[in-house]
Amino acid sequence: MSRNLIILYGIFIGSIPVMGAAIYIFELGDTPTIIIITAYSIFAYSLGGDRLISNLQKRKNKRER
């Protein structure tokens, strides 16, 4: 579980500069790029979150058996 938490934390920390870059690009006025970057960062974060939750559920199921 700790390894997954580290991966999730890494994805979350990694998405912060991406958000910053997206805001910077938005300031320049290139709208399609901010949409792509924001969508990517949300996708990366949700992917990590889903994997963490599914692994926790698998552990819980093993304990119940």
PDB file of C-alpha atoms in Angstrom:
ATOM      1  CA  MET A   1       0.000   0.000   0.000  1.00  0.00           C
ATOM      2  CA  SER A   2       2.816   2.437   0.825  1.00  0.00           C
ATOM      3  CA  ARG A   3       4.235   2.064  -2.701  1.00  0.00           C
ATOM      4  CA  ASN A   4       0.861   2.961  -4.244  1.00  0.00           C
ATOM      5  CA  LEU A   5       0.538   5.920  -1.909  1.00  0.00           C
ATOM      6  CA  ILE A   6       3.967   7.153  -3.048  1.00  0.00           C
ATOM      7  CA  ILE A   7       2.896   6.771  -6.706  1.00  0.00           C
ATOM      8  CA  LEU A   8      -0.345   8.651  -5.997  1.00  0.00           C
ATOM      9  CA  TYR A   9       1.559  11.383  -4.156  1.00  0.00           C
ATOM     10  CA  GLY A  10       4.010  11.609  -7.058  1.00  0.00           C
ATOM     11  CA  ILE A  11       1.174  11.967  -9.568  1.00  0.00           C
ATOM     12  CA  PHE A  12      -0.460  14.647  -7.410  1.00  0.00           C
ATOM     13  CA  ILE A  13       2.807  16.590  -6.964  1.00  0.00           C
ATOM     14  CA  GLY A  14       3.541  16.101 -10.668  1.00  0.00           C
ATOM     15  CA  SER A  15       0.181  17.590 -11.650  1.00  0.00           C
ATOM     16  CA  ILE A  16       0.792  20.855  -9.723  1.00  0.00           C
ATOM     17  CA  PRO A  17       3.458  22.237 -12.139  1.00  0.00           C
ATOM     18  CA  VAL A  18       1.264  21.075 -15.033  1.00  0.00           C
ATOM     19  CA  MET A  19      -1.608  23.152 -13.624  1.00  0.00           C
ATOM     20  CA  GLY A  20       0.811  26.075 -13.224  1.00  0.00           C
ATOM     21  CA  ALA A  21       1.942  25.665 -16.846  1.00  0.00           C
ATOM     22  CA  ALA A  22      -1.713  25.509 -17.909  1.00  0.00           C
ATOM     23  CA  ILE A  23      -2.440  28.807 -16.118  1.00  0.00           C
ATOM     24  CA  TYR A  24       0.669  30.338 -17.724  1.00  0.00           C
ATOM     25  CA  ILE A  25      -0.426  29.172 -21.196  1.00  0.00           C
ATOM     26  CA  PHE A  26      -3.928  30.519 -20.506  1.00  0.00           C
ATOM     27  CA  GLU A  27      -2.353  33.924 -19.744  1.00  0.00           C
ATOM     28  CA  LEU A  28      -0.745  33.771 -23.200  1.00  0.00           C
ATOM     29  CA  GLY A  29      -4.200  33.107 -24.622  1.00  0.00           C
ATOM     30  CA  ASP A  30      -3.663  29.672 -26.169  1.00  0.00           C
ATOM     31  CA  THR A  31      -6.918  28.087 -24.991  1.00  0.00           C
ATOM     32  CA  PRO A  32      -6.750  24.590 -26.605  1.00  0.00           C
ATOM     33  CA  THR A  33      -3.454  23.886 -24.807  1.00  0.00           C
ATOM     34  CA  ILE A  34      -4.817  24.652 -21.303  1.00  0.00           C
ATOM     35  CA  ILE A  35      -7.735  22.286 -21.949  1.00  0.00           C
ATOM     36  CA  ILE A  36      -5.365  19.494 -23.046  1.00  0.00           C
ATOM     37  CA  ILE A  37      -2.968  19.984 -20.112  1.00  0.00           C
ATOM     38  CA  THR A  38      -5.743  20.251 -17.505  1.00  0.00           C
ATOM     39  CA  ALA A  39      -7.499  17.180 -18.899  1.00  0.00           C
ATOM     40  CA  TYR A  40      -4.204  15.270 -18.828  1.00  0.00           C
ATOM     41  CA  SER A  41      -3.431  16.212 -15.214  1.00  0.00           C
ATOM     42  CA  ILE A  42      -6.961  15.277 -14.089  1.00  0.00           C
ATOM     43  CA  PHE A  43      -6.683  11.983 -16.001  1.00  0.00           C
ATOM     44  CA  ALA A  44      -3.283  11.176 -14.443  1.00  0.00           C
ATOM     45  CA  TYR A  45      -4.553  11.974 -10.941  1.00  0.00           C
ATOM     46  CA  SER A  46      -7.782   9.985 -11.326  1.00  0.00           C
ATOM     47  CA  LEU A  47      -5.848   7.029 -12.783  1.00  0.00           C
ATOM     48  CA  GLY A  48      -3.615   6.935  -9.684  1.00  0.00           C
ATOM     49  CA  GLY A  49      -6.627   7.298  -7.383  1.00  0.00           C
ATOM     50  CA  ASP A  50      -8.555   4.481  -9.074  1.00  0.00           C
ATOM     51  CA  ARG A  51      -5.570   2.136  -8.853  1.00  0.00           C
ATOM     52  CA  LEU A  52      -5.088   2.903  -5.150  1.00  0.00           C
ATOM     53  CA  ILE A  53      -8.778   2.326  -4.352  1.00  0.00           C
ATOM     54  CA  SER A  54      -8.945  -0.946  -6.334  1.00  0.00           C
ATOM     55  CA  ASN A  55      -5.844  -2.274  -4.539  1.00  0.00           C
ATOM     56  CA  LEU A  56      -7.330  -1.383  -1.152  1.00  0.00           C
ATOM     57  CA  GLN A  57     -10.560  -3.208  -2.076  1.00  0.00           C
ATOM     58  CA  LYS A  58      -8.583  -6.298  -3.139  1.00  0.00           C
ATOM     59  CA  ARG A  59      -6.816  -6.345   0.242  1.00  0.00           C
ATOM     60  CA  LYS A  60     -10.134  -5.993   2.046  1.00  0.00           C
ATOM     61  CA  ASN A  61     -11.603  -8.926   0.066  1.00  0.00           C
ATOM     62  CA  LYS A  62      -8.604 -11.111   0.921  1.00  0.00           C
ATOM     63  CA  ARG A  63      -9.057 -10.368   4.628  1.00  0.00           C
ATOM     64  CA  GLU A  64     -12.747 -11.300   4.548  1.00  0.00           C
ATOM     65  CA  ARG A  65     -12.054 -14.755   3.081  1.00  0.00           C
TER      66      ARG A  65
END
